[in-house]
Structures are given as structure tokens and as C-alpha cells.
PDB file of C-alpha atoms and ligand atoms in Angstrom:
ATOM      1  CA  UNK A   1     140.984  86.615 107.300  1.00 81.00           C
ATOM      2  CA  UNK A   2     139.738  85.350 110.651  1.00 87.00           C
ATOM      3  CA  UNK A   3     141.090  88.346 112.550  1.00 90.00           C
ATOM      4  CA  UNK A   4     139.440  90.979 110.352  1.00 88.00           C
ATOM      5  CA  UNK A   5     136.196  88.945 110.512  1.00 88.00           C
ATOM      6  CA  UNK A   6     136.253  89.195 114.307  1.00 90.00           C
ATOM      7  CA  UNK A   7     136.681  92.957 114.067  1.00 92.00           C
ATOM      8  CA  UNK A   8     133.827  93.248 111.519  1.00 94.00           C
ATOM      9  CA  UNK A   9     131.443  91.845 114.159  1.00 94.00           C
ATOM     10  CA  UNK A  10     132.030  94.924 116.334  1.00 97.00           C
ATOM     11  CA  UNK A  11     130.713  97.355 113.697  1.00 97.00           C
ATOM     12  CA  UNK A  12     127.999  99.702 114.920  1.00 97.00           C
ATOM     13  CA  UNK A  13     128.940  99.028 118.518  1.00 98.00           C
ATOM     14  CA  UNK A  14     130.324 100.728 121.599  1.00 98.00           C
ATOM     15  CA  UNK A  15     133.414  99.406 123.394  1.00 98.00           C
ATOM     16  CA  UNK A  16     133.566 100.501 127.030  1.00 98.00           C
ATOM     17  CA  UNK A  17     136.525 100.776 129.407  1.00 97.00           C
ATOM     18  CA  UNK A  18     135.925  98.832 132.634  1.00 97.00           C
ATOM     19  CA  UNK A  19     138.176  98.365 135.649  1.00 97.00           C
ATOM     20  CA  UNK A  20     136.387  95.476 137.388  1.00 97.00           C
ATOM     21  CA  UNK A  21     133.853  92.693 136.860  1.00 98.00           C
ATOM     22  CA  UNK A  22     130.944  94.762 138.184  1.00 97.00           C
ATOM     23  CA  UNK A  23     131.553  97.535 135.654  1.00 97.00           C
ATOM     24  CA  UNK A  24     131.932  94.920 132.929  1.00 98.00           C
ATOM     25  CA  UNK A  25     128.471  93.547 133.761  1.00 98.00           C
ATOM     26  CA  UNK A  26     126.998  97.064 133.689  1.00 98.00           C
ATOM     27  CA  UNK A  27     128.602  97.614 130.268  1.00 98.00           C
ATOM     28  CA  UNK A  28     127.280  94.327 128.898  1.00 98.00           C
ATOM     29  CA  UNK A  29     123.822  95.023 130.305  1.00 98.00           C
ATOM     30  CA  UNK A  30     123.862  98.454 128.629  1.00 98.00           C
ATOM     31  CA  UNK A  31     124.546  96.862 125.243  1.00 98.00           C
ATOM     32  CA  UNK A  32     128.311  97.293 124.818  1.00 98.00           C
ATOM     33  CA  UNK A  33     129.662  95.170 121.928  1.00 98.00           C
ATOM     34  CA  UNK A  34     132.910  94.586 123.858  1.00 98.00           C
ATOM     35  CA  UNK A  35     134.694  95.803 126.970  1.00 98.00           C
ATOM     36  CA  UNK A  36     138.245  97.027 127.466  1.00 98.00           C
ATOM     37  CA  UNK A  37     139.632  95.542 130.684  1.00 96.00           C
ATOM     38  CA  UNK A  38     142.095  97.821 132.437  1.00 96.00           C
ATOM     39  CA  UNK A  39     143.280  98.830 135.907  1.00 92.00           C
ATOM     40  CA  UNK A  40     142.982 102.569 135.445  1.00 93.00           C
ATOM     41  CA  UNK A  41     140.899 104.455 132.914  1.00 92.00           C
ATOM     42  CA  UNK A  42     142.871 107.084 130.954  1.00 91.00           C
ATOM     43  CA  UNK A  43     141.634 109.990 133.129  1.00 90.00           C
ATOM     44  CA  UNK A  44     143.186 108.259 136.154  1.00 91.00           C
ATOM     45  CA  UNK A  45     146.385 107.449 134.257  1.00 92.00           C
ATOM     46  CA  UNK A  46     146.646 111.188 133.547  1.00 91.00           C
ATOM     47  CA  UNK A  47     145.859 112.156 137.130  1.00 91.00           C
ATOM     48  CA  UNK A  48     148.175 109.617 138.790  1.00 93.00           C
ATOM     49  CA  UNK A  49     151.095 109.683 136.354  1.00 90.00           C
ATOM     50  CA  UNK A  50     153.898 107.119 136.555  1.00 92.00           C
ATOM     51  CA  UNK A  51     154.505 104.299 134.102  1.00 95.00           C
ATOM     52  CA  UNK A  52     151.253 102.780 132.855  1.00 96.00           C
ATOM     53  CA  UNK A  53     151.582  99.088 131.958  1.00 96.00           C
ATOM     54  CA  UNK A  54     149.449  96.091 130.987  1.00 97.00           C
ATOM     55  CA  UNK A  55     146.849  95.260 133.669  1.00 97.00           C
ATOM     56  CA  UNK A  56     147.191  92.387 136.144  1.00 98.00           C
ATOM     57  CA  UNK A  57     146.232  89.192 134.252  1.00 98.00           C
ATOM     58  CA  UNK A  58     144.017  88.242 137.223  1.00 98.00           C
ATOM     59  CA  UNK A  59     141.888  91.352 136.668  1.00 98.00           C
ATOM     60  CA  UNK A  60     141.592  90.638 132.949  1.00 98.00           C
ATOM     61  CA  UNK A  61     140.582  87.021 133.666  1.00 98.00           C
ATOM     62  CA  UNK A  62     137.925  88.127 136.195  1.00 98.00           C
ATOM     63  CA  UNK A  63     136.447  90.396 133.549  1.00 98.00           C
ATOM     64  CA  UNK A  64     136.570  87.617 130.918  1.00 98.00           C
ATOM     65  CA  UNK A  65     134.657  85.381 133.363  1.00 98.00           C
ATOM     66  CA  UNK A  66     132.087  88.100 134.149  1.00 98.00           C
ATOM     67  CA  UNK A  67     130.758  88.747 130.628  1.00 98.00           C
ATOM     68  CA  UNK A  68     129.792  86.954 127.417  1.00 98.00           C
ATOM     69  CA  UNK A  69     130.844  89.801 125.082  1.00 98.00           C
ATOM     70  CA  UNK A  70     134.447  90.042 123.766  1.00 98.00           C
ATOM     71  CA  UNK A  71     137.105  91.387 126.129  1.00 98.00           C
ATOM     72  CA  UNK A  72     139.975  93.581 124.973  1.00 98.00           C
ATOM     73  CA  UNK A  73     143.057  94.443 126.978  1.00 98.00           C
ATOM     74  CA  UNK A  74     145.705  97.086 126.477  1.00 98.00           C
ATOM     75  CA  UNK A  75     149.413  96.484 126.067  1.00 98.00           C
ATOM     76  CA  UNK A  76     152.178  99.051 125.703  1.00 98.00           C
ATOM     77  CA  UNK A  77     153.260 100.099 122.202  1.00 98.00           C
ATOM     78  CA  UNK A  78     156.010  97.707 121.116  1.00 98.00           C
ATOM     79  CA  UNK A  79     155.693  95.425 124.160  1.00 98.00           C
ATOM     80  CA  UNK A  80     155.257  92.096 122.399  1.00 98.00           C
ATOM     81  CA  UNK A  81     155.689  90.102 125.622  1.00 98.00           C
ATOM     82  CA  UNK A  82     152.749  91.873 127.265  1.00 98.00           C
ATOM     83  CA  UNK A  83     150.876  90.899 124.090  1.00 98.00           C
ATOM     84  CA  UNK A  84     151.973  87.259 124.407  1.00 98.00           C
ATOM     85  CA  UNK A  85     150.672  87.264 128.002  1.00 98.00           C
ATOM     86  CA  UNK A  86     147.326  88.838 127.127  1.00 98.00           C
ATOM     87  CA  UNK A  87     146.889  86.329 124.291  1.00 98.00           C
ATOM     88  CA  UNK A  88     147.798  83.443 126.619  1.00 98.00           C
ATOM     89  CA  UNK A  89     145.108  84.322 129.191  1.00 98.00           C
ATOM     90  CA  UNK A  90     142.400  84.228 126.559  1.00 98.00           C
ATOM     91  CA  UNK A  91     141.502  87.845 125.868  1.00 98.00           C
ATOM     92  CA  UNK A  92     139.678  88.402 122.568  1.00 98.00           C
ATOM     93  CA  UNK A  93     141.548  91.472 121.275  1.00 98.00           C
ATOM     94  CA  UNK A  94     144.656  93.457 122.135  1.00 98.00           C
ATOM     95  CA  UNK A  95     144.763  97.246 122.048  1.00 98.00           C
ATOM     96  CA  UNK A  96     148.370  98.290 121.384  1.00 98.00           C
ATOM     97  CA  UNK A  97     147.750 101.574 123.110  1.00 98.00           C
ATOM     98  CA  UNK A  98     149.460 104.944 123.372  1.00 97.00           C
ATOM     99  CA  UNK A  99     147.397 105.478 126.540  1.00 96.00           C
ATOM    100  CA  UNK A 100     149.942 103.225 128.277  1.00 97.00           C
ATOM    101  CA  UNK A 101     153.567 104.326 128.439  1.00 96.00           C
ATOM    102  CA  UNK A 102     155.270 103.307 125.170  1.00 97.00           C
ATOM    103  CA  UNK A 103     157.775 100.448 125.614  1.00 98.00           C
ATOM    104  CA  UNK A 104     159.506 100.910 122.249  1.00 98.00           C
ATOM    105  CA  UNK A 105     159.911 104.264 120.527  1.00 95.00           C
ATOM    106  CA  UNK A 106     161.013 102.747 117.211  1.00 96.00           C
ATOM    107  CA  UNK A 107     158.965  99.613 116.646  1.00 98.00           C
ATOM    108  CA  UNK A 108     155.371  98.649 117.114  1.00 98.00           C
ATOM    109  CA  UNK A 109     154.478  94.991 117.677  1.00 98.00           C
ATOM    110  CA  UNK A 110     154.772  92.665 114.656  1.00 98.00           C
ATOM    111  CA  UNK A 111     151.106  91.789 114.877  1.00 98.00           C
ATOM    112  CA  UNK A 112     150.970  89.262 112.027  1.00 98.00           C
ATOM    113  CA  UNK A 113     152.693  86.693 114.251  1.00 97.00           C
ATOM    114  CA  UNK A 114     149.769  86.621 116.721  1.00 98.00           C
ATOM    115  CA  UNK A 115     146.476  84.752 116.410  1.00 97.00           C
ATOM    116  CA  UNK A 116     144.662  87.391 118.477  1.00 98.00           C
ATOM    117  CA  UNK A 117     143.461  90.492 116.562  1.00 98.00           C
ATOM    118  CA  UNK A 118     144.946  93.884 117.430  1.00 98.00           C
ATOM    119  CA  UNK A 119     143.459  97.369 117.425  1.00 98.00           C
ATOM    120  CA  UNK A 120     145.858 100.322 117.123  1.00 98.00           C
ATOM    121  CA  UNK A 121     145.473 104.089 117.318  1.00 98.00           C
ATOM    122  CA  UNK A 122     146.115 106.488 114.459  1.00 98.00           C
ATOM    123  CA  UNK A 123     146.019 110.231 113.922  1.00 98.00           C
ATOM    124  CA  UNK A 124     146.205 110.212 110.120  1.00 98.00           C
ATOM    125  CA  UNK A 125     146.112 107.920 107.100  1.00 98.00           C
ATOM    126  CA  UNK A 126     149.853 107.209 107.007  1.00 98.00           C
ATOM    127  CA  UNK A 127     149.906 106.109 110.627  1.00 98.00           C
ATOM    128  CA  UNK A 128     146.776 103.984 110.139  1.00 98.00           C
ATOM    129  CA  UNK A 129     148.248 102.177 107.119  1.00 98.00           C
ATOM    130  CA  UNK A 130     151.577 101.596 108.887  1.00 98.00           C
ATOM    131  CA  UNK A 131     149.645  99.854 111.671  1.00 98.00           C
ATOM    132  CA  UNK A 132     147.598  97.822 109.160  1.00 98.00           C
ATOM    133  CA  UNK A 133     150.862  96.873 107.465  1.00 98.00           C
ATOM    134  CA  UNK A 134     152.137  95.544 110.807  1.00 98.00           C
ATOM    135  CA  UNK A 135     148.993  93.433 111.122  1.00 98.00           C
ATOM    136  CA  UNK A 136     146.395  95.561 112.937  1.00 98.00           C
ATOM    137  CA  UNK A 137     142.885  94.179 112.290  1.00 98.00           C
ATOM    138  CA  UNK A 138     141.203  97.365 113.479  1.00 98.00           C
ATOM    139  CA  UNK A 139     142.094 101.051 113.717  1.00 98.00           C
ATOM    140  CA  UNK A 140     140.806 103.672 116.124  1.00 98.00           C
ATOM    141  CA  UNK A 141     141.430 107.372 116.215  1.00 98.00           C
ATOM    142  CA  UNK A 142     143.794 108.309 119.029  1.00 98.00           C
ATOM    143  CA  UNK A 143     141.931 111.453 120.051  1.00 97.00           C
ATOM    144  CA  UNK A 144     143.075 112.519 123.501  1.00 96.00           C
ATOM    145  CA  UNK A 145     142.064 109.796 125.927  1.00 94.00           C
ATOM    146  CA  UNK A 146     141.075 110.816 129.422  1.00 92.00           C
ATOM    147  CA  UNK A 147     140.164 114.393 128.545  1.00 94.00           C
ATOM    148  CA  UNK A 148     136.444 114.037 127.851  1.00 93.00           C
ATOM    149  CA  UNK A 149     137.210 116.405 124.974  1.00 95.00           C
ATOM    150  CA  UNK A 150     136.214 115.106 121.551  1.00 97.00           C
ATOM    151  CA  UNK A 151     138.171 117.697 119.546  1.00 97.00           C
ATOM    152  CA  UNK A 152     141.214 115.524 118.784  1.00 97.00           C
ATOM    153  CA  UNK A 153     139.105 112.509 117.803  1.00 98.00           C
ATOM    154  CA  UNK A 154     137.280 114.791 115.346  1.00 98.00           C
ATOM    155  CA  UNK A 155     140.605 116.046 113.998  1.00 98.00           C
ATOM    156  CA  UNK A 156     141.888 112.504 113.444  1.00 98.00           C
ATOM    157  CA  UNK A 157     138.662 111.228 111.861  1.00 98.00           C
ATOM    158  CA  UNK A 158     138.574 114.211 109.490  1.00 98.00           C
ATOM    159  CA  UNK A 159     142.241 113.777 108.641  1.00 98.00           C
ATOM    160  CA  UNK A 160     141.706 110.108 107.761  1.00 98.00           C
ATOM    161  CA  UNK A 161     138.655 110.913 105.670  1.00 98.00           C
ATOM    162  CA  UNK A 162     140.110 113.802 103.719  1.00 98.00           C
ATOM    163  CA  UNK A 163     143.256 111.832 102.857  1.00 98.00           C
ATOM    164  CA  UNK A 164     141.148 108.869 101.767  1.00 98.00           C
ATOM    165  CA  UNK A 165     138.980 111.147  99.626  1.00 98.00           C
ATOM    166  CA  UNK A 166     142.075 112.654  98.049  1.00 98.00           C
ATOM    167  CA  UNK A 167     143.638 109.221  97.406  1.00 98.00           C
ATOM    168  CA  UNK A 168     140.434 108.022  95.754  1.00 98.00           C
ATOM    169  CA  UNK A 169     140.785 110.742  93.083  1.00 98.00           C
ATOM    170  CA  UNK A 170     144.447 110.014  92.272  1.00 98.00           C
ATOM    171  CA  UNK A 171     146.075 108.285  89.336  1.00 97.00           C
ATOM    172  CA  UNK A 172     148.479 105.397  89.993  1.00 96.00           C
ATOM    173  CA  UNK A 173     151.442 107.702  89.410  1.00 97.00           C
ATOM    174  CA  UNK A 174     150.111 110.137  91.988  1.00 98.00           C
ATOM    175  CA  UNK A 175     149.374 107.340  94.450  1.00 98.00           C
ATOM    176  CA  UNK A 176     153.049 106.259  94.490  1.00 98.00           C
ATOM    177  CA  UNK A 177     154.043 109.785  95.482  1.00 98.00           C
ATOM    178  CA  UNK A 178     151.227 110.060  98.027  1.00 98.00           C
ATOM    179  CA  UNK A 179     152.298 106.732  99.585  1.00 98.00           C
ATOM    180  CA  UNK A 180     155.835 108.070  99.902  1.00 98.00           C
ATOM    181  CA  UNK A 181     154.579 111.315 101.489  1.00 98.00           C
ATOM    182  CA  UNK A 182     152.351 109.413 103.914  1.00 98.00           C
ATOM    183  CA  UNK A 183     155.106 106.863 104.712  1.00 98.00           C
ATOM    184  CA  UNK A 184     152.526 104.204 103.912  1.00 98.00           C
ATOM    185  CA  UNK A 185     152.840 101.009 101.840  1.00 98.00           C
ATOM    186  CA  UNK A 186     151.637 101.620  98.272  1.00 98.00           C
ATOM    187  CA  UNK A 187     149.513  98.450  98.073  1.00 98.00           C
ATOM    188  CA  UNK A 188     147.537  99.403 101.184  1.00 98.00           C
ATOM    189  CA  UNK A 189     147.040 102.972  99.968  1.00 98.00           C
ATOM    190  CA  UNK A 190     145.861 101.660  96.602  1.00 98.00           C
ATOM    191  CA  UNK A 191     143.408  99.313  98.328  1.00 98.00           C
ATOM    192  CA  UNK A 192     142.169 102.170 100.543  1.00 98.00           C
ATOM    193  CA  UNK A 193     141.647 104.395  97.488  1.00 98.00           C
ATOM    194  CA  UNK A 194     139.684 101.623  95.766  1.00 98.00           C
ATOM    195  CA  UNK A 195     137.492 100.936  98.806  1.00 98.00           C
ATOM    196  CA  UNK A 196     137.160 104.666  99.663  1.00 98.00           C
ATOM    197  CA  UNK A 197     137.711 103.649 103.282  1.00 98.00           C
ATOM    198  CA  UNK A 198     140.358 101.950 105.400  1.00 98.00           C
ATOM    199  CA  UNK A 199     140.594  98.232 104.635  1.00 98.00           C
ATOM    200  CA  UNK A 200     139.916  97.483 108.345  1.00 98.00           C
ATOM    201  CA  UNK A 201     137.167  98.388 110.808  1.00 98.00           C
ATOM    202  CA  UNK A 202     137.690 101.969 112.015  1.00 98.00           C
ATOM    203  CA  UNK A 203     136.394 103.191 115.378  1.00 98.00           C
ATOM    204  CA  UNK A 204     136.473 106.586 117.072  1.00 98.00           C
ATOM    205  CA  UNK A 205     138.255 106.900 120.396  1.00 98.00           C
ATOM    206  CA  UNK A 206     139.786 109.466 122.683  1.00 97.00           C
ATOM    207  CA  UNK A 207     137.515 111.992 124.374  1.00 96.00           C
ATOM    208  CA  UNK A 208     134.032 110.662 123.562  1.00 97.00           C
ATOM    209  CA  UNK A 209     131.936 111.467 126.658  1.00 96.00           C
ATOM    210  CA  UNK A 210     128.311 112.051 125.604  1.00 97.00           C
ATOM    211  CA  UNK A 211     125.719 110.441 123.302  1.00 98.00           C
ATOM    212  CA  UNK A 212     126.074 113.486 121.035  1.00 98.00           C
ATOM    213  CA  UNK A 213     129.870 112.976 120.843  1.00 98.00           C
ATOM    214  CA  UNK A 214     129.337 109.335 119.899  1.00 98.00           C
ATOM    215  CA  UNK A 215     126.787 110.211 117.189  1.00 98.00           C
ATOM    216  CA  UNK A 216     129.083 112.948 115.879  1.00 98.00           C
ATOM    217  CA  UNK A 217     131.861 110.418 115.324  1.00 98.00           C
ATOM    218  CA  UNK A 218     129.416 108.066 113.594  1.00 98.00           C
ATOM    219  CA  UNK A 219     128.167 110.860 111.311  1.00 98.00           C
ATOM    220  CA  UNK A 220     131.826 111.560 110.517  1.00 98.00           C
ATOM    221  CA  UNK A 221     132.038 108.030 109.145  1.00 97.00           C
ATOM    222  CA  UNK A 222     133.403 105.916 111.986  1.00 98.00           C
ATOM    223  CA  UNK A 223     132.239 102.283 112.303  1.00 98.00           C
ATOM    224  CA  UNK A 224     131.760 102.456 116.072  1.00 98.00           C
ATOM    225  CA  UNK A 225     133.036 104.115 119.214  1.00 98.00           C
ATOM    226  CA  UNK A 226     135.305 103.444 122.179  1.00 98.00           C
ATOM    227  CA  UNK A 227     134.326 105.192 125.399  1.00 97.00           C
ATOM    228  CA  UNK A 228     137.049 105.261 128.011  1.00 91.00           C
ATOM    229  CA  UNK A 229     136.743 107.505 131.023  1.00 91.00           C
ATOM    230  CA  UNK A 230     133.427 109.002 129.882  1.00 90.00           C
ATOM    231  CA  UNK A 231     131.116 106.360 131.319  1.00 95.00           C
ATOM    232  CA  UNK A 232     132.416 105.288 134.711  1.00 93.00           C
ATOM    233  CA  UNK A 233     133.632 108.814 135.516  1.00 91.00           C
ATOM    234  CA  UNK A 234     130.121 110.188 135.025  1.00 91.00           C
ATOM    235  CA  UNK A 235     127.273 110.652 137.484  1.00 90.00           C
ATOM    236  CA  UNK A 236     125.115 107.730 136.295  1.00 94.00           C
ATOM    237  CA  UNK A 237     127.280 105.204 134.413  1.00 95.00           C
ATOM    238  CA  UNK A 238     124.542 102.651 133.621  1.00 97.00           C
ATOM    239  CA  UNK A 239     122.222 105.281 132.167  1.00 97.00           C
ATOM    240  CA  UNK A 240     124.969 107.037 130.214  1.00 97.00           C
ATOM    241  CA  UNK A 241     126.244 103.702 128.880  1.00 97.00           C
ATOM    242  CA  UNK A 242     122.787 102.789 127.576  1.00 98.00           C
ATOM    243  CA  UNK A 243     122.344 106.265 126.105  1.00 98.00           C
ATOM    244  CA  UNK A 244     125.652 106.091 124.218  1.00 98.00           C
ATOM    245  CA  UNK A 245     124.761 102.666 122.794  1.00 98.00           C
ATOM    246  CA  UNK A 246     121.413 104.063 121.618  1.00 98.00           C
ATOM    247  CA  UNK A 247     123.141 107.119 120.165  1.00 98.00           C
ATOM    248  CA  UNK A 248     125.505 104.958 118.101  1.00 98.00           C
ATOM    249  CA  UNK A 249     122.630 102.822 116.823  1.00 98.00           C
ATOM    250  CA  UNK A 250     120.449 105.834 115.963  1.00 98.00           C
ATOM    251  CA  UNK A 251     123.245 108.260 115.131  1.00 98.00           C
ATOM    252  CA  UNK A 252     121.297 109.857 112.288  1.00 98.00           C
ATOM    253  CA  UNK A 253     118.082 110.422 114.231  1.00 98.00           C
ATOM    254  CA  UNK A 254     118.213 113.732 116.185  1.00 98.00           C
ATOM    255  CA  UNK A 255     114.864 113.050 117.915  1.00 98.00           C
ATOM    256  CA  UNK A 256     116.214 109.834 119.428  1.00 98.00           C
ATOM    257  CA  UNK A 257     119.522 111.553 120.189  1.00 98.00           C
ATOM    258  CA  UNK A 258     117.605 114.264 122.058  1.00 98.00           C
ATOM    259  CA  UNK A 259     115.615 111.689 124.023  1.00 98.00           C
ATOM    260  CA  UNK A 260     118.632 109.652 125.096  1.00 98.00           C
ATOM    261  CA  UNK A 261     120.647 112.782 125.972  1.00 97.00           C
ATOM    262  CA  UNK A 262     118.058 113.891 128.527  1.00 97.00           C
ATOM    263  CA  UNK A 263     118.680 113.787 132.254  1.00 94.00           C
ATOM    264  CA  UNK A 264     121.918 111.799 132.213  1.00 95.00           C
ATOM    265  CA  UNK A 265     123.366 113.505 135.306  1.00 90.00           C
ATOM    266  CA  UNK A 266     126.896 114.864 135.342  1.00 87.00           C
ATOM    267  CA  UNK A 267     129.191 114.133 132.406  1.00 86.00           C
ATOM    268  CA  UNK A 268     132.830 113.486 133.273  1.00 84.00           C
ATOM    269  CA  UNK A 269     134.739 116.673 134.038  1.00 84.00           C
ATOM    270  CA  UNK A 270     136.642 117.497 130.856  1.00 86.00           C
ATOM    271  CA  UNK A 271     140.183 118.780 130.391  1.00 89.00           C
ATOM    272  CA  UNK A 272     141.425 121.547 128.113  1.00 88.00           C
ATOM    273  CA  UNK A 273     143.941 120.205 125.617  1.00 89.00           C
ATOM    274  CA  UNK A 274     146.806 122.694 125.798  1.00 89.00           C
ATOM    275  CA  UNK A 275     150.434 122.787 126.930  1.00 87.00           C
ATOM    276  CA  UNK A 276     149.317 122.339 130.555  1.00 86.00           C
ATOM    277  CA  UNK A 277     147.429 119.112 129.839  1.00 92.00           C
ATOM    278  CA  UNK A 278     147.816 116.820 132.816  1.00 87.00           C
ATOM    279  CA  UNK A 279     149.885 113.806 131.741  1.00 88.00           C
ATOM    280  CA  UNK A 280     150.754 115.408 128.389  1.00 89.00           C
ATOM    281  CA  UNK A 281     149.443 114.520 124.970  1.00 90.00           C
ATOM    282  CA  UNK A 282     149.115 110.780 124.438  1.00 91.00           C
ATOM    283  CA  UNK A 283     148.417 111.066 120.697  1.00 86.00           C
ATOM    284  CA  UNK A 284     151.759 112.735 119.993  1.00 78.00           C
ATOM    285  CA  UNK A 285     153.880 110.064 121.662  1.00 73.00           C
ATOM    286  CA  UNK A 286     156.647 108.439 119.734  1.00 51.00           C
TER     287      UNK A 286
HETATM  288  N1  PLP B   1     152.233 106.072 118.321  1.00 69.89           N
HETATM  289  C1  PLP B   1     153.032 105.837 119.361  1.00 69.89           C
HETATM  290  C2  PLP B   1     152.411 105.674 120.709  1.00 69.89           C
HETATM  291  C3  PLP B   1     154.422 105.755 119.185  1.00 69.89           C
HETATM  292  O1  PLP B   1     155.211 105.496 120.220  1.00 69.89           O
HETATM  293  C4  PLP B   1     154.951 105.946 117.884  1.00 69.89           C
HETATM  294  C5  PLP B   1     156.383 105.828 117.609  1.00 69.89           C
HETATM  295  O2  PLP B   1     157.044 104.914 118.012  1.00 69.89           O
HETATM  296  C6  PLP B   1     154.080 106.222 116.859  1.00 69.89           C
HETATM  297  C7  PLP B   1     152.745 106.260 117.102  1.00 69.89           C
HETATM  298  C8  PLP B   1     154.531 106.513 115.478  1.00 69.89           C
HETATM  299  O3  PLP B   1     154.845 105.374 114.797  1.00 69.89           O
HETATM  300  P1  PLP B   1     154.779 105.446 113.208  1.00 69.89           P
HETATM  301  O4  PLP B   1     155.589 106.626 112.788  1.00 69.89           O
HETATM  302  O5  PLP B   1     155.316 104.144 112.736  1.00 69.89           O
HETATM  303  O6  PLP B   1     153.344 105.605 112.878  1.00 69.89           O
END
């Protein structure tokens, strides 16, 4: 449909978190395929705590006016009125995001009723297909946003891939049982097994901070990468942004990866993902 077509256009790209129009211009200049407009990047949401909500529509509109590339904005899980508002102001995509404080612990947004495409996070194949079933046009790994630590994004990408590989070897009888185990709709699992990939565009997100991280996620089979706190919390955002775009384009070329990784200044300070993680684990919410 139209919504999945819009998501297909992002393939091979980098989507960058920006908190104002100036950062949005830097992201566009660096070659971002889209920007995520938000008031606080995940590292600051972790550091500051409190309830994290949809951004001020004025901020989102300023960012829409500042760039020609698509603009995404985050709404809380299950908060369909925040989604109505973000659609009304003319954003291009909605991220129904666990990085914000969940508004509904039972239900995600019924995304089929919106014209605007949604991206949703997932940690495994069952979760991804539940979101697709609700109407998500794009899936991203949850990772652990705001940590600068790629380990959870790797875990989620590998989990998706190994389940898809397993499904692709199964008989129909086995697929019914696997669908039940995954708590996923059979028809979407069957389609995934046939395609040997998710039926929607699948990006990496949550902890990507360096060109090497971005290329790692691409080599693990992702269609593109979200970078949240990793760019504008680094020493030289414009240079790092360009380097990450180059790394995603040339993800299989170690010589280019080496060249673009050189002399980028300080990466964002990372966080250890353990029981003391500031702000808790976002991926486990719900
Ligand atoms: N992600 C978040 C942020 C949640 O709040 C929840 C639960 O409400 C889930 C995922 C899990 O939802 P599901 O079991 O439908 O995948």
C-alpha cells in the first residue's frame, strides 16, 4: 500500500534524532534520509527522568519547515490522540515509541485507522508481527536507546533473523504451532517465512553510536539505521553524522569504514546495561 511504499523509500538510509531546526539542517546536510523530531534525545530522557511525552507541536512544525526530507515524531505507546495530533500537523511518520513513557500497558495504537505510516519497536519476531498486524508500516529493533551501547540492538536483530530462518524451514503444520508460540498472526508468519524477511522495512535502533555500529547492523541484515543520542551527544555531530551515512551506504567495505571512522572526536559517553541502568530498560516495558 501507500504507507509501506513510503517506508520502502527510506531503505539504505540513516534516520537521525534532532531537537531543533538547526540540528535538523545538519542532519539533512549530512545525508540523513529522515529526521526524528523530539524535545529530548533518549540519553536526556534517561538522565532527566519524569514522564516523557509527545513533543510540542510547535517544535515539530519548525523542524518540518527547516528540512525537505521526511520528518518523524514520537508518540507514547497506545496514545492514539498524540498520534492524531502528530498526523494533523503534517509529520510524515509516527514512531510509536517505548522511549517515551507508555500510555497504555495493554493496547498499542490501532494503526490501520491512520493515513500516516507508523514505525514501531520490536525485540523479537512475535512482537514485530503483532505490530505489523496492528498496522505498522516499518519495524525497528528496540535496542536500548540512550545508552550508546549496541548490544541490545544486536540481540534483537539476531533474534528476528534466527526466528525468520527457522520459520522459513517449517511445514504449514509447524508454522501454526510456531505462530501460537510467538503470539503472532499465522498469515503474517507464513508471509514472513515465504519472503525470508519481515514483510515491512526493518531498521536497527537503540544504541547505535559509531559508523562501525551502523555497518554492523547493516551486515546483520537491517535495511537502515536510526541514530538517536549518538550524533548530537558526540564531539563533532556534523562529521559523525556524515560518517554514519557513509558507513550505512558502504557497510560491506572495511576500507571505507576505516576511512570514515577516523578522527571523529569523542563518541557519546556510553552506559552499561545492567540493573543500575539510569532510567531503566526501555525495551522491556509493557
Ligand atoms: N512494548 C511496549 C513499550 C509495551 O508497553 C508493551 C506492552 O504493552 C509491549 C511492547 C508488548 O506488547 P506486545 O506483547 O503486544 O508485543
